[in-house]
PDB file of C-alpha atoms in Angstrom:
ATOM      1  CA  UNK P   1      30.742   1.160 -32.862  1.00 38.00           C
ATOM      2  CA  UNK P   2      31.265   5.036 -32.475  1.00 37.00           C
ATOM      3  CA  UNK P   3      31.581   6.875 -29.515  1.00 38.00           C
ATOM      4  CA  UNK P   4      29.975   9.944 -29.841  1.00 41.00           C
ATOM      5  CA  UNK P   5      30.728  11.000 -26.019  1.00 40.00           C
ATOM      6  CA  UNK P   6      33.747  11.889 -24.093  1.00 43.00           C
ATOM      7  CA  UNK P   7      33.996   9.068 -21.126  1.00 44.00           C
ATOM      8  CA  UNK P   8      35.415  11.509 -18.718  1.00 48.00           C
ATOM      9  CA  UNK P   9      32.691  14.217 -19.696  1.00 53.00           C
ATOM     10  CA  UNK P  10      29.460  13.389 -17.354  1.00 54.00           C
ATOM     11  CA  UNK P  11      26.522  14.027 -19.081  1.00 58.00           C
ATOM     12  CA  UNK P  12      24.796  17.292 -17.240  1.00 61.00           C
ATOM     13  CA  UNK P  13      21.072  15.621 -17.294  1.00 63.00           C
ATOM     14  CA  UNK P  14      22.237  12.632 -15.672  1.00 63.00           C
ATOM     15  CA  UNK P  15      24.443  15.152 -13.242  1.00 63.00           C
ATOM     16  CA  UNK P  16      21.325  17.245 -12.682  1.00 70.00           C
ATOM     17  CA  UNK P  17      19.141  14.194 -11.736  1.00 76.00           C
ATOM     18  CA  UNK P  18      21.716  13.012  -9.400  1.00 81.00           C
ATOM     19  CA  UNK P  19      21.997  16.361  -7.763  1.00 83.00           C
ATOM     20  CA  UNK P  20      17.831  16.025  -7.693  1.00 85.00           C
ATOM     21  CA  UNK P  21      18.129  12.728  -5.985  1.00 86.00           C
ATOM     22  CA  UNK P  22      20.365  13.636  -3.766  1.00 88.00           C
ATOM     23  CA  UNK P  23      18.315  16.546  -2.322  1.00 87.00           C
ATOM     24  CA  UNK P  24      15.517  14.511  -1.861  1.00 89.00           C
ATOM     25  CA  UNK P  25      17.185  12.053  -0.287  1.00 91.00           C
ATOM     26  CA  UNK P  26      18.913  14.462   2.035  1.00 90.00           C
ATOM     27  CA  UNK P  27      14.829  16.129   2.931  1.00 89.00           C
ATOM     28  CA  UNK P  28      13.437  12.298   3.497  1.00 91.00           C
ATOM     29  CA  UNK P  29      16.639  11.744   5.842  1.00 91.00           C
ATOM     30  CA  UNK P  30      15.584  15.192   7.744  1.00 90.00           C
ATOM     31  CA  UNK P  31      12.173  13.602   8.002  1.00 90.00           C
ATOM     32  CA  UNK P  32      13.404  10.219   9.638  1.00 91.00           C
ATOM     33  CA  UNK P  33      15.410  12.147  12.578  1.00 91.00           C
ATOM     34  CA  UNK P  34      12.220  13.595  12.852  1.00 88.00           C
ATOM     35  CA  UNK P  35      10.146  10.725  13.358  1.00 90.00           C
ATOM     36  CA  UNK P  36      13.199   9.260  15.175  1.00 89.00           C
ATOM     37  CA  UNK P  37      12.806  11.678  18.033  1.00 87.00           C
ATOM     38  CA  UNK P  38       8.798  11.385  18.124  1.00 85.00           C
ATOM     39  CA  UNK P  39       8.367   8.502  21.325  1.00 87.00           C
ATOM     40  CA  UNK P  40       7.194   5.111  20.334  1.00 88.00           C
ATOM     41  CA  UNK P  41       4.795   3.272  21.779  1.00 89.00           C
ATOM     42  CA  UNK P  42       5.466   0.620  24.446  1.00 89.00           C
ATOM     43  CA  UNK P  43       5.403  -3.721  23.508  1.00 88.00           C
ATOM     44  CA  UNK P  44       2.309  -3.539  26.124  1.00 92.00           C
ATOM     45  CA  UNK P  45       0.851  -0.124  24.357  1.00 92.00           C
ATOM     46  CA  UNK P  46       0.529  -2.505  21.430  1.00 91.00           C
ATOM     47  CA  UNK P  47      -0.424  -5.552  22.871  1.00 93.00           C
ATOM     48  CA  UNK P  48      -3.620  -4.080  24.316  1.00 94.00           C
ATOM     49  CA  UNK P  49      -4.719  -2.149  21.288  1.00 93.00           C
ATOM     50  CA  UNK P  50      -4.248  -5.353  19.453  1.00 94.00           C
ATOM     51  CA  UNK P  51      -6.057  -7.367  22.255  1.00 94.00           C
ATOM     52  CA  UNK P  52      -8.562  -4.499  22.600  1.00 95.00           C
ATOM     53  CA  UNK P  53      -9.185  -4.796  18.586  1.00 93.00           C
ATOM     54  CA  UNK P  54      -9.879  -8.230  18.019  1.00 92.00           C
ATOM     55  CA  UNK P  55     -12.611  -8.111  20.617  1.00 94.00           C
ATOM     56  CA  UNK P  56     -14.222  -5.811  18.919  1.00 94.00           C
ATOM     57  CA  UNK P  57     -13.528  -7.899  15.765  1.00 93.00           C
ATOM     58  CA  UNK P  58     -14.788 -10.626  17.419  1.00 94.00           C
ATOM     59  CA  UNK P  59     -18.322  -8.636  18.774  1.00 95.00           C
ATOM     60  CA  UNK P  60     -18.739  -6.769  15.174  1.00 95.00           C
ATOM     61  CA  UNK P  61     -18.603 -10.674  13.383  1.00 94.00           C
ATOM     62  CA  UNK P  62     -21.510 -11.606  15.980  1.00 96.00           C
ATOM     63  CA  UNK P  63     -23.648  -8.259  15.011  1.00 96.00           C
ATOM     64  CA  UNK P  64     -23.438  -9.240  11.661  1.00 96.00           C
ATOM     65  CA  UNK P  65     -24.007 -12.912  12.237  1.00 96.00           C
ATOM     66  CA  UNK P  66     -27.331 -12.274  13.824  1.00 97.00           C
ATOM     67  CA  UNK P  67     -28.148 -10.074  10.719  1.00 97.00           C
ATOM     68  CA  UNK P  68     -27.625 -11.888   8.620  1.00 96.00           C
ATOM     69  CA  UNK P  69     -29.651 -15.049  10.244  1.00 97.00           C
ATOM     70  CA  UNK P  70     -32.601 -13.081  11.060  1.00 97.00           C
ATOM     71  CA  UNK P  71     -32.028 -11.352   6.952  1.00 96.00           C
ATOM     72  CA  UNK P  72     -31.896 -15.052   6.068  1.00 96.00           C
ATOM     73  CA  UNK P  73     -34.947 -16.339   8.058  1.00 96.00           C
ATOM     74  CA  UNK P  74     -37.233 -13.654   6.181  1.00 94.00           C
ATOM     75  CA  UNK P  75     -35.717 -14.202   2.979  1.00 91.00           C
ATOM     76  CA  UNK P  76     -36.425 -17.839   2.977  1.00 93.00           C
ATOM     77  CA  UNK P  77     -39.935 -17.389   4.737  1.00 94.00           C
ATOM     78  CA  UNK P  78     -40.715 -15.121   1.989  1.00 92.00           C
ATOM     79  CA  UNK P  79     -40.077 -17.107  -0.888  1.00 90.00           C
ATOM     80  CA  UNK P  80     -41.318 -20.284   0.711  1.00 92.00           C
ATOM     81  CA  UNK P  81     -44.962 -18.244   0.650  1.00 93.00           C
ATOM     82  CA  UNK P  82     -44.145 -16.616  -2.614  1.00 91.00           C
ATOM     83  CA  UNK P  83     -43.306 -20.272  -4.337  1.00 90.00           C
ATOM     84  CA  UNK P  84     -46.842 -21.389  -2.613  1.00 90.00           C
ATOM     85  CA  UNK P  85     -49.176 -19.015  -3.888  1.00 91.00           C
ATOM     86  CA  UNK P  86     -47.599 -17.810  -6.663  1.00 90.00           C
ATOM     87  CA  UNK P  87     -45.005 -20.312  -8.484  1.00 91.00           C
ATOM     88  CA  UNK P  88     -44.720 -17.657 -11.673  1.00 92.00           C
ATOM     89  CA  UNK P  89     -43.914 -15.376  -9.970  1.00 92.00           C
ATOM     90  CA  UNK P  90     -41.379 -17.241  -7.748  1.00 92.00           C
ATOM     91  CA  UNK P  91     -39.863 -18.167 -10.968  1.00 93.00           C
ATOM     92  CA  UNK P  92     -39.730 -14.871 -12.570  1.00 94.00           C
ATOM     93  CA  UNK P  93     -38.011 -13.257  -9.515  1.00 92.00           C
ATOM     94  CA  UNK P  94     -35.308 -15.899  -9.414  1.00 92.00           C
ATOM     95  CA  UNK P  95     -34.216 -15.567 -12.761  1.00 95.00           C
ATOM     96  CA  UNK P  96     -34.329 -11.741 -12.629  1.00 95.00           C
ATOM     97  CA  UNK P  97     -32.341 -12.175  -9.323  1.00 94.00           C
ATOM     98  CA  UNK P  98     -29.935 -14.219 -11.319  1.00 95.00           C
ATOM     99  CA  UNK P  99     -29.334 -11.803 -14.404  1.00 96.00           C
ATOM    100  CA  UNK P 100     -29.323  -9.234 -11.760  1.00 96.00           C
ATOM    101  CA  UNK P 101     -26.136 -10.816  -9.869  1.00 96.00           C
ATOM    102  CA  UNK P 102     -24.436 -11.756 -12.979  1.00 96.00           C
ATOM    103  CA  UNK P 103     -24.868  -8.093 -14.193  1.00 95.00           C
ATOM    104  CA  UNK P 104     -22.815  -7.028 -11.155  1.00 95.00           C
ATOM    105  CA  UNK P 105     -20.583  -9.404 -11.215  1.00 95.00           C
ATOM    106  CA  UNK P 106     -19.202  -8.604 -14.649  1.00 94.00           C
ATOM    107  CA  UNK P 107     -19.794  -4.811 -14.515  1.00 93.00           C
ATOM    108  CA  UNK P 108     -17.514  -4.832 -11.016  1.00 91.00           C
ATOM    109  CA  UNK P 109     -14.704  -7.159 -12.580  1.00 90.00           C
ATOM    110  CA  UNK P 110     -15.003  -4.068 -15.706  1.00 88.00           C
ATOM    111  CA  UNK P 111     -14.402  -1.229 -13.161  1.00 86.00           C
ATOM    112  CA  UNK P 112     -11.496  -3.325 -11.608  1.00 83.00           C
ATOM    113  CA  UNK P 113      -9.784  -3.707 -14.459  1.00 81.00           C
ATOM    114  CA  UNK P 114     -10.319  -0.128 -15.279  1.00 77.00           C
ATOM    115  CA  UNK P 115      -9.034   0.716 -12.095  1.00 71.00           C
ATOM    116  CA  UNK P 116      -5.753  -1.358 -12.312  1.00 69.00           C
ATOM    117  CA  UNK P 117      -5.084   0.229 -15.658  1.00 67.00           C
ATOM    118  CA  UNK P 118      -5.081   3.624 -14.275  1.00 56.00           C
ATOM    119  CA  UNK P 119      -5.119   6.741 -15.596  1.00 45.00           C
ATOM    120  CA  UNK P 120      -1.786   7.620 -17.867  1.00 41.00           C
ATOM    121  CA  UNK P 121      -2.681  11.205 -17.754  1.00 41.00           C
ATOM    122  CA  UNK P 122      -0.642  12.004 -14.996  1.00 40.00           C
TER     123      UNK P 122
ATOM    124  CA  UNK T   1      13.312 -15.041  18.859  1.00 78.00           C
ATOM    125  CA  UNK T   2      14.053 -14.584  15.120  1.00 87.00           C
ATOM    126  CA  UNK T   3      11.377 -12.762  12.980  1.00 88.00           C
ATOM    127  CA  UNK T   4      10.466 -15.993  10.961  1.00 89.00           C
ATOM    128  CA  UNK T   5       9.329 -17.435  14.225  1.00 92.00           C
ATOM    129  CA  UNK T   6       7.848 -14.835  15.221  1.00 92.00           C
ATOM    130  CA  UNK T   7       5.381 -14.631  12.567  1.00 94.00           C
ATOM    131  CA  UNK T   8       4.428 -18.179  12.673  1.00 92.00           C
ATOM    132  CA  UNK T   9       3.570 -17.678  16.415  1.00 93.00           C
ATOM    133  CA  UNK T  10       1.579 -14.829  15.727  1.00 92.00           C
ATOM    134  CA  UNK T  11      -0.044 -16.296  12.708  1.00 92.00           C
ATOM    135  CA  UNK T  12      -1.272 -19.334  15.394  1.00 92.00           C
ATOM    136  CA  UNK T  13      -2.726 -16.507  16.950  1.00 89.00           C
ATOM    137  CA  UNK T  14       0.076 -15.822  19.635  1.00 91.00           C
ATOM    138  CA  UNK T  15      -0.747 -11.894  19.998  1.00 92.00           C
ATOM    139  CA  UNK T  16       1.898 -11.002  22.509  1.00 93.00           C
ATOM    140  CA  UNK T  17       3.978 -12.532  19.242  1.00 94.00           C
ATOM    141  CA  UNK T  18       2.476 -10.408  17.286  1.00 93.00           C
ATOM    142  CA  UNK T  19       2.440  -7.245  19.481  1.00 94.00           C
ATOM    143  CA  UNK T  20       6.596  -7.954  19.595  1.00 94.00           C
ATOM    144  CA  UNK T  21       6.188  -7.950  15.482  1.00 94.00           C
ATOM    145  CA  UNK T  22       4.613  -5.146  14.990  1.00 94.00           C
ATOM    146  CA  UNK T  23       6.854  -2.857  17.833  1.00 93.00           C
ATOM    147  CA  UNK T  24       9.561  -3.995  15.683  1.00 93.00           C
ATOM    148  CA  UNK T  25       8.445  -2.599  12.285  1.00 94.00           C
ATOM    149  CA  UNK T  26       6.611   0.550  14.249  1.00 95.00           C
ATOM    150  CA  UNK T  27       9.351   2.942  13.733  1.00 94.00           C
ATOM    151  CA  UNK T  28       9.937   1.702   9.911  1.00 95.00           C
ATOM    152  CA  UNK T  29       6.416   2.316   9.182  1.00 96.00           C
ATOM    153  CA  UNK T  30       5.989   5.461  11.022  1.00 95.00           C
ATOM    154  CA  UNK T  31       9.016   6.810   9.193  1.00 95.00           C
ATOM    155  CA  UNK T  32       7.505   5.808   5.826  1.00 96.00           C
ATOM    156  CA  UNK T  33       4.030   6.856   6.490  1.00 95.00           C
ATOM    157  CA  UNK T  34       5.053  10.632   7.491  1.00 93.00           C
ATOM    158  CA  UNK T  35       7.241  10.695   4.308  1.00 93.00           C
ATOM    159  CA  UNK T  36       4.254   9.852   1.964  1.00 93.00           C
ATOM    160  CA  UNK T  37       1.975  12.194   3.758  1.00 91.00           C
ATOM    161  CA  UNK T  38       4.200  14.897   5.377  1.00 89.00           C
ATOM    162  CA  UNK T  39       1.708  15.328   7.680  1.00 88.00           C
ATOM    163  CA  UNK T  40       2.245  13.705  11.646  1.00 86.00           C
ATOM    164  CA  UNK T  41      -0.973  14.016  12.608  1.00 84.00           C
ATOM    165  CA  UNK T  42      -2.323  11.918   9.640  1.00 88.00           C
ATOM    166  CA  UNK T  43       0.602   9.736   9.528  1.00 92.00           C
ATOM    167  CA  UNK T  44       0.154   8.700  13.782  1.00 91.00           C
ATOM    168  CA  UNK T  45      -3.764   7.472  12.457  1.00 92.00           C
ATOM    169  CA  UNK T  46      -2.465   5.448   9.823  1.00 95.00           C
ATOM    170  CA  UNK T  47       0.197   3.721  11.051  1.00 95.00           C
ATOM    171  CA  UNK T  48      -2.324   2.431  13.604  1.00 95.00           C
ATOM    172  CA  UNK T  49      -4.991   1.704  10.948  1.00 95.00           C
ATOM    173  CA  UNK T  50      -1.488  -0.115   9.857  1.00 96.00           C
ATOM    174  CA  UNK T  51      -0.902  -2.371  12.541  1.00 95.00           C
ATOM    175  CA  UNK T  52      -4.696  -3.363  12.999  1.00 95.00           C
ATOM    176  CA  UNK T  53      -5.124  -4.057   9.392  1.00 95.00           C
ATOM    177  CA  UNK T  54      -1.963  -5.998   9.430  1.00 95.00           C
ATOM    178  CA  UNK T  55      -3.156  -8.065  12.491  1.00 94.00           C
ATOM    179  CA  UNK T  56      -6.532  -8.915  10.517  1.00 93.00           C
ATOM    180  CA  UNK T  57      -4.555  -9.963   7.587  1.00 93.00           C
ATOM    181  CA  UNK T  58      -1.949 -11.663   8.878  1.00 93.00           C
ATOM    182  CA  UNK T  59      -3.332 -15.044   7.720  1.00 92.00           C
ATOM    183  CA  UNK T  60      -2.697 -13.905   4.203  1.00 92.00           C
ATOM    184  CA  UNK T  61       1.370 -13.150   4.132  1.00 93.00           C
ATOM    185  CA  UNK T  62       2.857 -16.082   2.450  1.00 89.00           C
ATOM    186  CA  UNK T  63       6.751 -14.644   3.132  1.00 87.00           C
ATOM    187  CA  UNK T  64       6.977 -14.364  -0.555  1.00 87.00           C
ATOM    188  CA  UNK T  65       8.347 -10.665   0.375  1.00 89.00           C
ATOM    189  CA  UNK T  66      10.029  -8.994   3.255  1.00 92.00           C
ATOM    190  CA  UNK T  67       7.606  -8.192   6.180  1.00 94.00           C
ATOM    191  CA  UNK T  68       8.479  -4.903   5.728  1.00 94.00           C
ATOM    192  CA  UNK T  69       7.337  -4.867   2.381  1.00 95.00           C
ATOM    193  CA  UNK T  70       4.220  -6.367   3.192  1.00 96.00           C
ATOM    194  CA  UNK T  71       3.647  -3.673   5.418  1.00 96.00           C
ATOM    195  CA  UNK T  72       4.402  -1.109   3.278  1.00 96.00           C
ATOM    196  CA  UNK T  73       1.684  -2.469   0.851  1.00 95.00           C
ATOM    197  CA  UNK T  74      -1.371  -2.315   3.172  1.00 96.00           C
ATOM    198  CA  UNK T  75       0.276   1.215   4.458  1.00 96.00           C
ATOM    199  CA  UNK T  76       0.591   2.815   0.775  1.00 95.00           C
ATOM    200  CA  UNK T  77      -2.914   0.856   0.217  1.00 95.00           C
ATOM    201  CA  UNK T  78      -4.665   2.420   3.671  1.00 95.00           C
ATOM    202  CA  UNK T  79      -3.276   5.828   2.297  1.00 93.00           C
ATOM    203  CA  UNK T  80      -4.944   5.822  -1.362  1.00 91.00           C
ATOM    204  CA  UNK T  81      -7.912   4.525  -0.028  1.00 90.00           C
ATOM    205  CA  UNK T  82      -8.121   7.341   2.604  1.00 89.00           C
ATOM    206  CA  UNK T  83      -7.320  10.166  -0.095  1.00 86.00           C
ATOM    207  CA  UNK T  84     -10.116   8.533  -2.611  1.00 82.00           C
ATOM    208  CA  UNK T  85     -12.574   8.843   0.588  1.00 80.00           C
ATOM    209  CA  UNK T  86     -11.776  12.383   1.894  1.00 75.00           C
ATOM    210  CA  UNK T  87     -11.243  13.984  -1.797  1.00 68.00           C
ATOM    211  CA  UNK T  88     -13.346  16.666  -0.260  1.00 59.00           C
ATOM    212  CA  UNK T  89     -11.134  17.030   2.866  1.00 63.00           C
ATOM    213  CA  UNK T  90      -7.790  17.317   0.497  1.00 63.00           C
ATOM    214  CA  UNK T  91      -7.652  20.793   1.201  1.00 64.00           C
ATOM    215  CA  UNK T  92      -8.148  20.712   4.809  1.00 64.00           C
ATOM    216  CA  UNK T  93      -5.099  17.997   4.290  1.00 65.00           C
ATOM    217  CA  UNK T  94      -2.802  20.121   2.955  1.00 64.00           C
ATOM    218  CA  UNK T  95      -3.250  23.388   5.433  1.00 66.00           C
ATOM    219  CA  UNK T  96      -2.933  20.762   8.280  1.00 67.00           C
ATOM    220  CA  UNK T  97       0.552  19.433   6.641  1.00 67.00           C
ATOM    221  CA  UNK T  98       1.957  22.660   6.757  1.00 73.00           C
ATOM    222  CA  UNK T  99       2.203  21.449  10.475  1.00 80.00           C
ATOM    223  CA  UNK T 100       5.555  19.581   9.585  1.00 82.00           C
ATOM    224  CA  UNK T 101       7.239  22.360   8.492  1.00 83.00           C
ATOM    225  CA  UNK T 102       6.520  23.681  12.172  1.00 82.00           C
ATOM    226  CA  UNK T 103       7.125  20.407  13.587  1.00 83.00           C
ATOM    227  CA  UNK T 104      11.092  19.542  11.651  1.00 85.00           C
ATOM    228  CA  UNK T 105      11.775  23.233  12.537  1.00 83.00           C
ATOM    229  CA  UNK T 106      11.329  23.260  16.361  1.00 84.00           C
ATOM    230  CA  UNK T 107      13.454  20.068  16.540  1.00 84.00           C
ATOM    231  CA  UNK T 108      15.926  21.764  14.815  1.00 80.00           C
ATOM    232  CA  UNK T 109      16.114  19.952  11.503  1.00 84.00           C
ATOM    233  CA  UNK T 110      16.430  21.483   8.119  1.00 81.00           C
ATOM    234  CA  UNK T 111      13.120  22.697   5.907  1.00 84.00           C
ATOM    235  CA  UNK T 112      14.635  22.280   2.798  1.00 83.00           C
ATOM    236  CA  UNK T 113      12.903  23.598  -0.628  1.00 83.00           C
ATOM    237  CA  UNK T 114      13.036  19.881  -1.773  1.00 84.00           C
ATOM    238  CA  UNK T 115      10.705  19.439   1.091  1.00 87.00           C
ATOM    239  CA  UNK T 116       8.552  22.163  -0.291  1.00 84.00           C
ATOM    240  CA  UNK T 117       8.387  20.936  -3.384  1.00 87.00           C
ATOM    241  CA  UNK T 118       7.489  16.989  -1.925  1.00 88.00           C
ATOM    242  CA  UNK T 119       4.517  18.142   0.429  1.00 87.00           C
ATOM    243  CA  UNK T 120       3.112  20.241  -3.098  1.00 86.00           C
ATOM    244  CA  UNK T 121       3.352  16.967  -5.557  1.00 89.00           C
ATOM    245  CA  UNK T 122      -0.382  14.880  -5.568  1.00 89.00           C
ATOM    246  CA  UNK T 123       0.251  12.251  -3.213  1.00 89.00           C
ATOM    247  CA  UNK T 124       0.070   9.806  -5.838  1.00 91.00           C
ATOM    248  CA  UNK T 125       3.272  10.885  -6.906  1.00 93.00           C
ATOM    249  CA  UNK T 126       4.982  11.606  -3.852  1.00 93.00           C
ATOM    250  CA  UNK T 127       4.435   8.086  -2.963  1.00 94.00           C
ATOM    251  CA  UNK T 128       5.857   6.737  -6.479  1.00 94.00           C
ATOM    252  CA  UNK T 129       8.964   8.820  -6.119  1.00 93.00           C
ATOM    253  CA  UNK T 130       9.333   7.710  -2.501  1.00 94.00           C
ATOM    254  CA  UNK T 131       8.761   4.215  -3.541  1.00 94.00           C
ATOM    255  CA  UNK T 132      11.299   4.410  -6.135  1.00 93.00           C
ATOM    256  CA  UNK T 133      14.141   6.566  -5.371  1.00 91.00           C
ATOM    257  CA  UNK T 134      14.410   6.222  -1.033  1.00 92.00           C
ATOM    258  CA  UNK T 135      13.078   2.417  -0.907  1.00 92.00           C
ATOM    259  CA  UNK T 136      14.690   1.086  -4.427  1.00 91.00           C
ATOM    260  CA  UNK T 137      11.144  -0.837  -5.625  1.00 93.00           C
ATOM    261  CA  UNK T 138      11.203  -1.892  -9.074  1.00 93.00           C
ATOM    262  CA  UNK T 139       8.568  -0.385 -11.179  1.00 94.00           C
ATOM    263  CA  UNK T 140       6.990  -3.448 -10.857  1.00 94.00           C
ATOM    264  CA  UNK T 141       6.655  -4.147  -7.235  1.00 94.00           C
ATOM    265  CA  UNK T 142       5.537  -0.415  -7.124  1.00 95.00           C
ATOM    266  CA  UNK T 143       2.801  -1.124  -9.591  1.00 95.00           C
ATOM    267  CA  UNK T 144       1.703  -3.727  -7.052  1.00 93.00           C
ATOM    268  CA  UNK T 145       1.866  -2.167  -3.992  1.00 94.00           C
ATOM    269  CA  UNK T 146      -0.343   0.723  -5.680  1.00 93.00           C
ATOM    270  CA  UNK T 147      -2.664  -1.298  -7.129  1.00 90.00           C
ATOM    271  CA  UNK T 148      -1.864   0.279 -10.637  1.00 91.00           C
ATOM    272  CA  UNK T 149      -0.350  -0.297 -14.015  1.00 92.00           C
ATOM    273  CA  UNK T 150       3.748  -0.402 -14.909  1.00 92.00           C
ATOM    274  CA  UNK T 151       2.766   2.929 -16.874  1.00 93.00           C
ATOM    275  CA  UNK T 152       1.131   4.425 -14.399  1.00 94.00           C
ATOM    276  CA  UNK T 153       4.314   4.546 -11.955  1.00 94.00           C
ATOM    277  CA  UNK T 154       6.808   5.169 -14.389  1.00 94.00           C
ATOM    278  CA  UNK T 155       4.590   8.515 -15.530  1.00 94.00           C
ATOM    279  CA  UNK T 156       4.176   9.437 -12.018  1.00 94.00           C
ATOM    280  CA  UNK T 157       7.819   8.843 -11.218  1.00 92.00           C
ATOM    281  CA  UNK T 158       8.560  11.176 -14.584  1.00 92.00           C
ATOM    282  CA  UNK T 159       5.904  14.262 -14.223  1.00 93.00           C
ATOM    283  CA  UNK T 160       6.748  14.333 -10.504  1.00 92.00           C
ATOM    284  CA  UNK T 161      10.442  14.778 -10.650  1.00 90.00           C
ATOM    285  CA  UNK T 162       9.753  16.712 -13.606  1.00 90.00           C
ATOM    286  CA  UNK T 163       7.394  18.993 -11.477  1.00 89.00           C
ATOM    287  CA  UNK T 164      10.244  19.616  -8.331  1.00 88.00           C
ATOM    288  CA  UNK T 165      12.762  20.010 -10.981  1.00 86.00           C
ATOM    289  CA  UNK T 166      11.030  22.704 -12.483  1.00 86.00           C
ATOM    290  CA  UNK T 167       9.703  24.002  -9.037  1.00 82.00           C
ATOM    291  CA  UNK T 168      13.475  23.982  -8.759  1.00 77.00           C
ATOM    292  CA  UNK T 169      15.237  25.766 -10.869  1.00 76.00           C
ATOM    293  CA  UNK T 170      12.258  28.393 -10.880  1.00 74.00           C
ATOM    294  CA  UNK T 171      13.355  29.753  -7.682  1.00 67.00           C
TER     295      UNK T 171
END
């Protein structure tokens, strides 16, 4: 095995990206005294806005809730009549329905993938 | 109270537990968050859309990684997500970061041209560079944490230090 390279002799790219690295480090440093001296807030500051947050968790799961049971009660009203007067029908608007949701489900898992893939451009 | 048992109370719903947690990792995230988007205003909004999103997803952290790490995946995450919805706004982004140059200078700290040439990269590749070279993640783990490929990082990591290098020795 040759050694085309002095050992002692640094090699100036590697120099120049460990001068780059260095700087960068030393601006990110500059930015945590910063945020050092900005106040923090208190254990009970947190606690609330936690406490304060799942409430409205809690209220916004309710809102929905009722949505979607009232959604639900019109839905299945709806078809019940539809499947009464017009079974065809009925039929033909479940499959559709069906094609409809597999459509999505396979052009969302496509745009997900796409999306993990990224774009190499940049 | 170590921080294991901390987040098992706080995963049994304990929220003073939680609120103890969460203090603990404030500053780390803080500190992260203004470093990705060099702007405090911005950074204060998402570290709180931080800890709430953290306290609805707590269920889901499986100590396979640090804490801190975990954090620092929903924080990256809350940050792409907000830059994909206000890609109108961008703009108005960057004339309102200019407010940390104001900010590091009254408290006396240095504006270096490294920090210039961070607050002008696209955040995608601040954050990559960040990720790699001031928190040591694997390309890998970055990949993760931005929800994108191993080729992705590595070119962001490459045109971005690329970019300030060039930035660099232009002036």
């Amino acid at each position: 095995m040759t050694r085309d390279k002095n050992p002692v002799q640094a090699d100036p790219q590697l120099l120049q990206d460990q001068e780059l690295t260095q700087k960068l480090l030393n601006s990110w440093n500059q930015l945590d005294q910063l945020n050092e001296r900005t106040p923090m807030p208190s254990e009970e500051d947190m606690f609330q806005m936690l406490v304060h947050h799942k409430r409205r968790l809690k209220h916004k799961l309710w809102k929905e809730l009722a949505w979607l049971w009232i959604l639900a009660a019109f839905v299945i009203a709806g078809s019940l009549i539809l499947m009464h007067r017009e079974l065809i029908l009925y039929i033909g608007i479940q499959i559709a329905l069906g094609i409809g949701a597999a459509g999505y489900l396979i052009l969302t898992s496509f745009y997900r993938k796409k999306e993990m893939r990224g774009s190499t451009s940049e | 109270m170590s921080e294991q048992q901390l987040i098992q109370q706080a995963q049994q719903g304990n929220t003073e537990a939680l609120a103890l947690l969460l203090r603990q990792h404030y500053a780390m995230v803080r500190g992260y968050m203004l470093k990705l988007t060099m702007n405090p205003s911005l950074t204060d909004d998402l570290v709180q859309d931080t800890m709430l999103r953290a306290m609805e997803k707590l269920h889901t952290y499986n100590g396979k990684s640090k804490f801190s790490s975990w954090l620092i995946t929903i924080a990256t995450r809350l940050y792409l997500d907000r830059l994909k919805r206000m890609k109108v706004e961008r703009r108005w982004l960057e004339q309102e970061g200019r407010l940390i140059r104001y900010q590091v200078e009254t408290n006396q700290l240095e504006w270096s041209e490294a920090m210039e040439m961070l607050q002008q990269l696209p955040p995608e590749q601040r954050a990559a560079i960040l990720l790699k070279h001031y928190y040591g993640y694997a390309y890998p783990e970055i990949a993760a944490i931005m929800q994108c490929s191993e080729g992705t990082v590595k070119s962001r990591v490459h045109y971005g230090t690329e970019q300030i290098r060039k930035e660099m020795k232009e002036q």
